[in-house]
Structure formats: structure tokens, C-alpha cells
Tab-separated table of C-alpha atoms and ligand atoms in Angstrom:
chain	number	residue	atom	x	y	z
A	1	UNK	CA	75.547	82.888	82.391
A	2	UNK	CA	78.038	81.701	79.790
A	3	UNK	CA	78.024	84.111	76.857
A	4	UNK	CA	78.445	81.833	73.825
A	5	UNK	CA	77.507	84.727	71.619
A	6	UNK	CA	80.787	86.576	72.270
A	7	UNK	CA	82.461	84.174	69.848
A	8	UNK	CA	79.718	84.521	67.262
A	9	UNK	CA	79.676	88.302	67.011
A	10	UNK	CA	81.065	88.734	63.538
A	11	UNK	CA	82.500	86.798	60.627
A	12	UNK	CA	86.147	87.218	61.692
A	13	UNK	CA	85.762	85.540	65.063
A	14	UNK	CA	83.254	82.992	63.760
A	15	UNK	CA	85.712	81.878	61.143
A	16	UNK	CA	88.498	81.624	63.760
A	17	UNK	CA	86.241	79.405	65.888
A	18	UNK	CA	85.171	77.147	63.022
A	19	UNK	CA	85.949	73.552	64.055
A	20	UNK	CA	85.414	71.823	60.718
A	21	UNK	CA	86.615	73.114	57.379
A	22	UNK	CA	85.965	71.647	53.977
A	23	UNK	CA	88.875	71.573	51.612
A	24	UNK	CA	88.675	70.821	47.875
A	25	UNK	CA	91.350	68.145	48.399
A	26	UNK	CA	88.894	66.216	50.612
A	27	UNK	CA	86.573	65.688	47.653
A	28	UNK	CA	86.447	62.927	45.067
A	29	UNK	CA	84.313	63.388	41.971
A	30	UNK	CA	82.616	60.360	40.332
A	31	UNK	CA	82.749	60.174	36.532
A	32	UNK	CA	80.748	57.871	34.244
A	33	UNK	CA	82.637	56.697	31.170
A	34	UNK	CA	80.602	55.075	28.407
A	35	UNK	CA	81.735	52.981	25.443
A	36	UNK	CA	81.420	54.789	22.114
A	37	UNK	CA	82.451	58.055	20.507
A	38	UNK	CA	81.286	61.637	20.722
A	39	UNK	CA	78.962	60.852	23.628
A	40	UNK	CA	77.987	63.359	26.287
A	41	UNK	CA	74.649	62.074	27.609
A	42	UNK	CA	72.948	63.964	30.413
A	43	UNK	CA	71.670	61.767	33.255
A	44	UNK	CA	68.066	62.904	33.725
A	45	UNK	CA	67.824	62.145	37.423
A	46	UNK	CA	71.185	63.813	38.145
A	47	UNK	CA	71.179	67.344	36.693
A	48	UNK	CA	74.716	68.431	35.800
A	49	UNK	CA	76.019	64.845	35.521
A	50	UNK	CA	76.836	63.260	32.145
A	51	UNK	CA	78.056	60.003	30.696
A	52	UNK	CA	81.166	60.709	28.623
A	53	UNK	CA	82.873	58.621	25.986
A	54	UNK	CA	86.671	58.575	26.382
A	55	UNK	CA	87.148	61.070	23.512
A	56	UNK	CA	84.888	63.573	25.303
A	57	UNK	CA	86.491	63.377	28.747
A	58	UNK	CA	88.657	66.496	28.336
A	59	UNK	CA	85.799	68.853	29.149
A	60	UNK	CA	85.188	67.349	32.574
A	61	UNK	CA	88.831	66.542	33.338
A	62	UNK	CA	89.782	70.169	32.688
A	63	UNK	CA	87.170	71.198	35.245
A	64	UNK	CA	88.490	68.624	37.736
A	65	UNK	CA	92.004	70.018	37.339
A	66	UNK	CA	90.773	73.566	37.701
A	67	UNK	CA	88.784	72.742	40.863
A	68	UNK	CA	91.870	71.363	42.618
A	69	UNK	CA	89.947	68.478	44.163
A	70	UNK	CA	91.471	65.292	45.568
A	71	UNK	CA	90.696	63.013	42.653
A	72	UNK	CA	88.087	61.197	40.613
A	73	UNK	CA	86.331	57.867	40.866
A	74	UNK	CA	85.662	56.108	37.569
A	75	UNK	CA	82.616	54.032	36.646
A	76	UNK	CA	82.562	52.315	33.272
A	77	UNK	CA	79.537	51.536	31.111
A	78	UNK	CA	80.452	48.859	28.550
A	79	UNK	CA	78.704	48.269	25.222
A	80	UNK	CA	78.421	44.520	25.817
A	81	UNK	CA	77.402	42.747	29.000
A	82	UNK	CA	77.610	39.039	29.785
A	83	UNK	CA	77.009	36.849	32.843
A	84	UNK	CA	80.695	37.012	33.866
A	85	UNK	CA	81.056	40.762	33.300
A	86	UNK	CA	84.053	40.176	31.073
A	87	UNK	CA	84.364	43.827	30.014
A	88	UNK	CA	85.208	44.647	33.638
A	89	UNK	CA	88.622	43.017	33.263
A	90	UNK	CA	89.216	43.261	29.501
A	91	UNK	CA	92.477	45.052	28.739
A	92	UNK	CA	90.650	47.185	26.143
A	93	UNK	CA	87.570	47.674	28.362
A	94	UNK	CA	86.092	51.165	28.483
A	95	UNK	CA	87.348	51.864	32.014
A	96	UNK	CA	90.848	50.588	31.244
A	97	UNK	CA	90.962	52.858	28.197
A	98	UNK	CA	89.732	55.828	30.240
A	99	UNK	CA	92.439	55.195	32.850
A	100	UNK	CA	95.162	54.983	30.201
A	101	UNK	CA	93.880	58.169	28.559
A	102	UNK	CA	93.964	59.997	31.878
A	103	UNK	CA	97.436	58.724	32.755
A	104	UNK	CA	98.719	60.085	29.489
A	105	UNK	CA	96.890	63.412	29.364
A	106	UNK	CA	96.080	64.214	33.008
A	107	UNK	CA	98.826	62.565	35.065
A	108	UNK	CA	98.222	64.976	37.957
A	109	UNK	CA	94.689	63.687	38.624
A	110	UNK	CA	94.444	60.905	41.210
A	111	UNK	CA	92.377	58.018	39.817
A	112	UNK	CA	90.250	55.820	42.040
A	113	UNK	CA	88.472	52.952	40.300
A	114	UNK	CA	85.261	51.407	41.570
A	115	UNK	CA	85.661	47.634	41.649
A	116	UNK	CA	82.323	45.919	41.069
A	117	UNK	CA	80.747	43.844	38.331
A	118	UNK	CA	77.166	45.164	38.226
A	119	UNK	CA	77.756	47.622	35.361
A	120	UNK	CA	79.273	44.777	33.330
A	121	UNK	CA	77.031	41.769	34.028
A	122	UNK	CA	73.960	40.995	31.922
A	123	UNK	CA	71.979	40.184	35.101
A	124	UNK	CA	73.072	43.429	36.775
A	125	UNK	CA	74.260	41.820	40.006
A	126	UNK	CA	77.584	42.576	41.645
A	127	UNK	CA	78.811	38.979	41.474
A	128	UNK	CA	78.467	35.640	39.743
A	129	UNK	CA	74.967	34.232	39.722
A	130	UNK	CA	73.634	30.678	39.965
A	131	UNK	CA	69.849	30.570	39.647
A	132	UNK	CA	68.677	33.300	41.997
A	133	UNK	CA	71.748	33.011	44.196
A	134	UNK	CA	74.573	35.584	44.145
A	135	UNK	CA	77.739	33.555	44.688
A	136	UNK	CA	80.411	34.830	47.044
A	137	UNK	CA	83.655	32.878	46.722
A	138	UNK	CA	83.198	32.286	42.993
A	139	UNK	CA	83.024	36.076	42.516
A	140	UNK	CA	86.310	36.925	44.229
A	141	UNK	CA	88.673	35.938	41.392
A	142	UNK	CA	86.749	38.187	38.974
A	143	UNK	CA	87.017	41.159	41.318
A	144	UNK	CA	90.743	40.491	41.647
A	145	UNK	CA	91.121	40.368	37.859
A	146	UNK	CA	89.231	43.645	37.516
A	147	UNK	CA	91.347	45.400	40.156
A	148	UNK	CA	94.651	44.142	38.722
A	149	UNK	CA	93.699	45.055	35.167
A	150	UNK	CA	92.701	48.621	36.118
A	151	UNK	CA	95.787	49.155	38.259
A	152	UNK	CA	97.910	47.816	35.399
A	153	UNK	CA	96.231	50.435	33.191
A	154	UNK	CA	97.377	53.081	35.665
A	155	UNK	CA	94.692	53.488	38.348
A	156	UNK	CA	96.051	54.867	41.630
A	157	UNK	CA	93.595	53.266	44.060
A	158	UNK	CA	91.096	50.387	44.022
A	159	UNK	CA	87.708	50.785	45.703
A	160	UNK	CA	85.729	47.529	45.928
A	161	UNK	CA	81.975	48.204	46.230
A	162	UNK	CA	80.573	44.706	45.630
A	163	UNK	CA	80.100	43.663	49.286
A	164	UNK	CA	81.264	40.056	48.804
A	165	UNK	CA	82.859	38.668	51.964
A	166	UNK	CA	86.627	38.406	51.805
A	167	UNK	CA	87.091	40.613	48.763
A	168	UNK	CA	89.498	43.038	50.396
A	169	UNK	CA	91.910	40.246	51.333
A	170	UNK	CA	91.576	38.693	47.883
A	171	UNK	CA	92.208	41.982	46.069
A	172	UNK	CA	95.126	42.842	48.366
A	173	UNK	CA	96.731	39.508	47.659
A	174	UNK	CA	96.068	39.806	43.918
A	175	UNK	CA	97.559	43.307	43.725
A	176	UNK	CA	100.594	42.283	45.776
A	177	UNK	CA	101.182	39.236	43.614
A	178	UNK	CA	101.036	41.413	40.499
A	179	UNK	CA	103.656	43.698	42.034
A	180	UNK	CA	101.315	46.512	43.118
A	181	UNK	CA	102.182	46.444	46.791
A	182	UNK	CA	101.979	50.248	46.977
A	183	UNK	CA	98.442	50.609	45.587
A	184	UNK	CA	95.948	51.393	48.349
A	185	UNK	CA	92.486	49.877	48.759
A	186	UNK	CA	89.523	51.997	49.795
A	187	UNK	CA	86.850	49.528	50.857
A	188	UNK	CA	83.148	50.282	50.663
A	189	UNK	CA	82.907	48.565	54.054
A	190	UNK	CA	79.538	49.584	55.454
A	191	UNK	CA	77.539	49.747	52.250
A	192	UNK	CA	73.804	49.630	52.843
A	193	UNK	CA	71.117	48.282	50.499
A	194	UNK	CA	69.666	51.707	49.793
A	195	UNK	CA	66.952	53.328	47.707
A	196	UNK	CA	69.332	56.284	47.489
A	197	UNK	CA	71.261	54.491	44.700
A	198	UNK	CA	68.311	54.804	42.288
A	199	UNK	CA	69.667	57.604	40.067
A	200	UNK	CA	73.121	55.967	39.909
A	201	UNK	CA	71.610	52.843	38.428
A	202	UNK	CA	70.160	54.959	35.606
A	203	UNK	CA	73.518	56.671	35.144
A	204	UNK	CA	75.556	53.454	35.192
A	205	UNK	CA	72.970	51.105	33.633
A	206	UNK	CA	73.470	48.787	36.595
A	207	UNK	CA	70.042	47.960	38.013
A	208	UNK	CA	69.717	44.268	38.937
A	209	UNK	CA	67.693	42.299	36.381
A	210	UNK	CA	65.992	40.236	39.092
A	211	UNK	CA	65.575	40.547	42.849
A	212	UNK	CA	67.585	43.102	44.808
A	213	UNK	CA	70.975	43.470	46.472
A	214	UNK	CA	69.841	42.668	50.021
A	215	UNK	CA	71.712	39.351	50.194
A	216	UNK	CA	75.025	41.196	49.960
A	217	UNK	CA	74.496	44.870	50.858
A	218	UNK	CA	73.585	45.739	54.452
A	219	UNK	CA	70.215	46.244	56.134
A	220	UNK	CA	69.737	49.948	56.933
A	221	UNK	CA	68.600	48.947	60.425
A	222	UNK	CA	72.017	47.600	61.417
A	223	UNK	CA	74.582	49.903	63.004
A	224	UNK	CA	76.452	47.297	65.056
A	225	UNK	CA	76.899	45.046	62.066
A	226	UNK	CA	78.335	48.016	60.165
A	227	UNK	CA	81.137	48.214	62.722
A	228	UNK	CA	81.828	44.491	62.280
A	229	UNK	CA	82.002	44.942	58.504
A	230	UNK	CA	84.458	47.814	58.930
A	231	UNK	CA	86.575	45.844	61.403
A	232	UNK	CA	86.739	42.888	59.014
A	233	UNK	CA	87.895	45.084	56.122
A	234	UNK	CA	90.599	46.662	58.293
A	235	UNK	CA	91.805	43.184	59.266
A	236	UNK	CA	91.801	42.159	55.596
A	237	UNK	CA	94.090	45.072	54.755
A	238	UNK	CA	91.906	48.017	53.703
A	239	UNK	CA	93.790	51.333	53.788
A	240	UNK	CA	90.642	53.467	53.900
A	241	UNK	CA	87.176	52.333	54.995
A	242	UNK	CA	83.912	53.803	53.776
A	243	UNK	CA	80.357	54.324	54.927
A	244	UNK	CA	77.704	54.645	52.223
A	245	UNK	CA	75.274	56.421	51.787
A	246	UNK	CA	76.147	59.515	53.809
A	247	UNK	CA	73.329	61.602	55.233
A	248	UNK	CA	71.054	58.928	56.659
A	249	UNK	CA	74.126	57.108	58.055
A	250	UNK	CA	76.107	59.849	59.800
A	251	UNK	CA	75.603	58.015	63.096
A	252	UNK	CA	77.432	55.010	61.639
A	253	UNK	CA	80.201	57.272	60.366
A	254	UNK	CA	80.588	58.954	63.753
A	255	UNK	CA	80.612	55.626	65.573
A	256	UNK	CA	83.266	54.335	63.162
A	257	UNK	CA	85.364	57.461	63.735
A	258	UNK	CA	85.215	56.910	67.491
A	259	UNK	CA	85.928	53.180	67.218
A	260	UNK	CA	88.665	52.898	64.586
A	261	UNK	CA	91.880	54.827	64.149
A	262	UNK	CA	91.621	54.688	60.365
A	263	UNK	CA	91.025	57.146	57.516
A	264	UNK	CA	87.297	57.210	56.787
A	265	UNK	CA	85.513	57.984	53.555
A	266	UNK	CA	81.832	58.625	53.012
A	267	UNK	CA	79.886	58.429	49.752
A	268	UNK	CA	77.342	61.209	49.256
A	269	UNK	CA	75.299	59.131	46.805
A	270	UNK	CA	73.222	59.812	43.722
A	271	UNK	CA	69.828	59.950	45.458
A	272	UNK	CA	71.131	62.470	47.967
A	273	UNK	CA	72.403	64.592	45.080
A	274	UNK	CA	69.137	64.237	43.143
A	275	UNK	CA	67.025	65.395	46.089
A	276	UNK	CA	69.099	68.537	46.573
A	277	UNK	CA	69.095	69.333	42.848
A	278	UNK	CA	65.322	68.801	42.541
A	279	UNK	CA	64.463	71.014	45.497
A	280	UNK	CA	66.921	73.663	44.324
A	281	UNK	CA	65.488	73.631	40.794
A	282	UNK	CA	62.106	74.403	42.317
A	283	UNK	CA	63.528	77.298	44.272
A	284	UNK	CA	62.617	75.598	47.556
A	285	UNK	CA	66.105	75.580	49.068
A	286	UNK	CA	69.339	77.541	48.724
A	287	UNK	CA	71.456	74.946	46.906
A	288	UNK	CA	74.827	76.376	47.753
A	289	UNK	CA	74.147	76.663	51.472
A	290	UNK	CA	72.490	73.236	51.631
A	291	UNK	CA	75.387	71.514	49.845
A	292	UNK	CA	78.056	73.121	52.028
A	293	UNK	CA	76.005	72.319	55.146
A	294	UNK	CA	75.633	68.665	54.107
A	295	UNK	CA	79.308	68.232	53.244
A	296	UNK	CA	80.415	69.991	56.422
A	297	UNK	CA	78.182	67.644	58.429
A	298	UNK	CA	79.910	64.660	56.816
A	299	UNK	CA	83.315	65.982	57.829
A	300	UNK	CA	82.090	66.869	61.302
A	301	UNK	CA	80.840	63.288	61.710
A	302	UNK	CA	84.346	61.992	60.931
A	303	UNK	CA	84.871	61.679	57.185
A	304	UNK	CA	88.355	62.389	55.883
A	305	UNK	CA	87.288	61.927	52.275
A	306	UNK	CA	83.919	62.720	50.698
A	307	UNK	CA	82.942	61.194	47.382
A	308	UNK	CA	80.347	63.540	45.946
A	309	UNK	CA	78.729	64.618	42.678
A	310	UNK	CA	78.765	68.156	44.127
A	311	UNK	CA	82.588	68.149	44.243
A	312	UNK	CA	83.271	70.619	41.422
A	313	UNK	CA	80.652	73.143	42.491
A	314	UNK	CA	81.435	72.763	46.188
A	315	UNK	CA	85.154	73.287	45.617
A	316	UNK	CA	84.452	76.553	43.809
A	317	UNK	CA	81.962	77.741	46.433
A	318	UNK	CA	84.282	76.879	49.292
A	319	UNK	CA	87.100	78.864	47.652
A	320	UNK	CA	85.135	82.099	47.580
A	321	UNK	CA	83.326	81.691	50.886
B	1	PBG	C1	78.337	49.557	42.295
B	1	PBG	C2	78.092	50.887	42.938
B	1	PBG	C3	76.864	51.501	43.228
B	1	PBG	C4	77.168	52.752	43.736
B	1	PBG	C5	78.558	52.854	43.783
B	1	PBG	N1	79.105	51.689	43.292
B	1	PBG	C6	75.480	51.053	42.969
B	1	PBG	C7	74.870	49.927	43.693
B	1	PBG	O1	75.463	49.331	44.582
B	1	PBG	O2	73.752	49.601	43.319
B	1	PBG	C8	76.147	53.785	44.156
B	1	PBG	C9	76.570	55.200	43.997
B	1	PBG	C10	75.495	56.211	44.009
B	1	PBG	O3	74.286	55.941	44.220
B	1	PBG	O4	75.847	57.368	43.782
B	1	PBG	N2	78.039	48.484	43.119
B	2	ZN	ZN1	77.820	46.497	42.062
């Protein structure tokens, strides 16, 4: 009989045998920045998450610094939306201003910017629209403009989440042409059309005005296609590839880790966060243990980077574990 339990006898040996370890530097914390002043709006479906105006960012950025996490991912909520999402690439857009503010006051924080138009378009879709059709090639130049304008403002990394075909190559070329050859791209490569994004769309005011996102985001039934999407983004020049959401897609993440020799990210999305917070608020689960178990599972499945709304709390819990 093999005695597995010899190596589980007490905390000292268990910790020596631990195969996967979370580190605060693995975590990226999403932040919602809203146009206006003196705004700190709680997001009802995401307890602990707020929309901040640029002048109120200090509170959360101080906590990010303190937590010692890897970085933040910015999502902007503009005051005005139009069919072309022009605030996404306006030099005085809310996200551009947030980036410039951070560069000046928090230069040590690594800034990832989400590249997508849905928070900025009046129809709420991630690209240009003609009738009921979401246009692919016509959208690419707008994504490029958005990426270049945010990197010009000081963003460290661009993360396209729109799921248009060819956007990684287009953004790479646009950044290179603007002189940003050293700015990495983290592609939301296998991004599924998911009900788990519900709370985010409240937080970011980005729900589609008609139809759904199924003509550009992936069918949750398709694991093989996810690998093709990831391969295409690698060929187009992505530096990091992502699977999103996380928990219901750990098989895809694991498969990607076994297939590609590339840094992988996973996005622990809003609905996953909301479910944990709701159950915890009812006293039905132990929040701290559940969160660390979920995040550890994501790393075990192959994620190098985890984008998560739990980042600040998890970093603190992991420190004193
Ligand atoms: C923008 C975007 C979304 C998320 C990240 N970037 C929403 C969507 O695609 O509808 C979801 C994040 C989350 O649910 O936490 N396209
Ligand atoms: Zn979008």
C-alpha cells in the first residue's frame, strides 16, 4: 500500500509538497472608471466593486499598491455614446485621462487596457453595426485607434476583447507603426458568449441594445474551436493569450496549456464573482477558502495570470495564509 498520507501529516510537510502557489503578482484587478466628478458608485450585482471618477481613483489605487498585485485592467464608462464609439479613441476620453492620471501619480502600477467598443457605442455592440449585422473588417481600424490612443496616454499593455477576426494583427501593426513596438498584446483569444458577463454589463453599461454577441463571441460548446482561436492569435502576434470565463472553461485552459508554449491568462469574470459574493453574504460558503480554492484551480489548470475582482482580498489572504 502506498501511504500518501505520510506527506499530508501536518502543515509543514503539506506546504512543502504544495504544487501550485498563488502569488499576488499573478493577479490583475479590473477597475471601472466613469466620466464625471466625485463619483464612487457601488455596483449592486458586484459587492465591493465601484465605478470611480478619475478624481476618486486614489482610494482604490492606494489599495492596489498596498496589495502588491501584478497590475490593473481599466474599463472606461463615457458620458456620451455614439454608433462609432468615438469616446473610445478620443484623446480626452475618460480612459485616456485615467491612464494619464495613473502614469503621473502611480507610475509603479502596471496598466492593462481593455480594447473593445461596447462601453462606448450607442448600440452596445463590440464593433461597427450595419442593420443587425456586426461588421468585422470595418471595426478593425477603430480598435487600432483605441489601442494606439491609450498606449500614447501611457498604458503598458493592450488587451483586445472584441472578438473580431484579425484584430490582433491589426493592433500589432498599428502599435508598431506608431512606434510602440515594445508594448505587449494580451488577446482575449477564447472568449465565450457567456451569461457570466451579466454583472459586468451593469458595471460597465455595455449590454447590447439589440440581439446578443453570439455572432462574434464563441459557443460554449466548442473546445476545439477555442484552440483554433488561440492558435490564430499567436500567429497574429499575441504575447499572452486568454481564456474567458474561467471556472466553467478550465478544460479549455488546461488543453491550451498542454498545446501551446505561451503565457496564458484567464479571466475570472463578474458572474463568477457575483455568485461567490452572494453565497458568502448568505453565510452558505466560506468566502476566503472558496476564493483561494477557485484561484488555485485556475493556476493548476495552467494560468500564468488571473484577472479577478477578488485580487485585492485574495492577495491579502494569501499573504497571511
Ligand atoms: C468587453 C468586455 C466584457 C468583459 C470584459 N471585456 C463584456 C462582454 O463581452 O460582454 C466581461 C468581464 C466580466 O464579466 O467580468 N467586451
Ligand atoms: Zn465589447
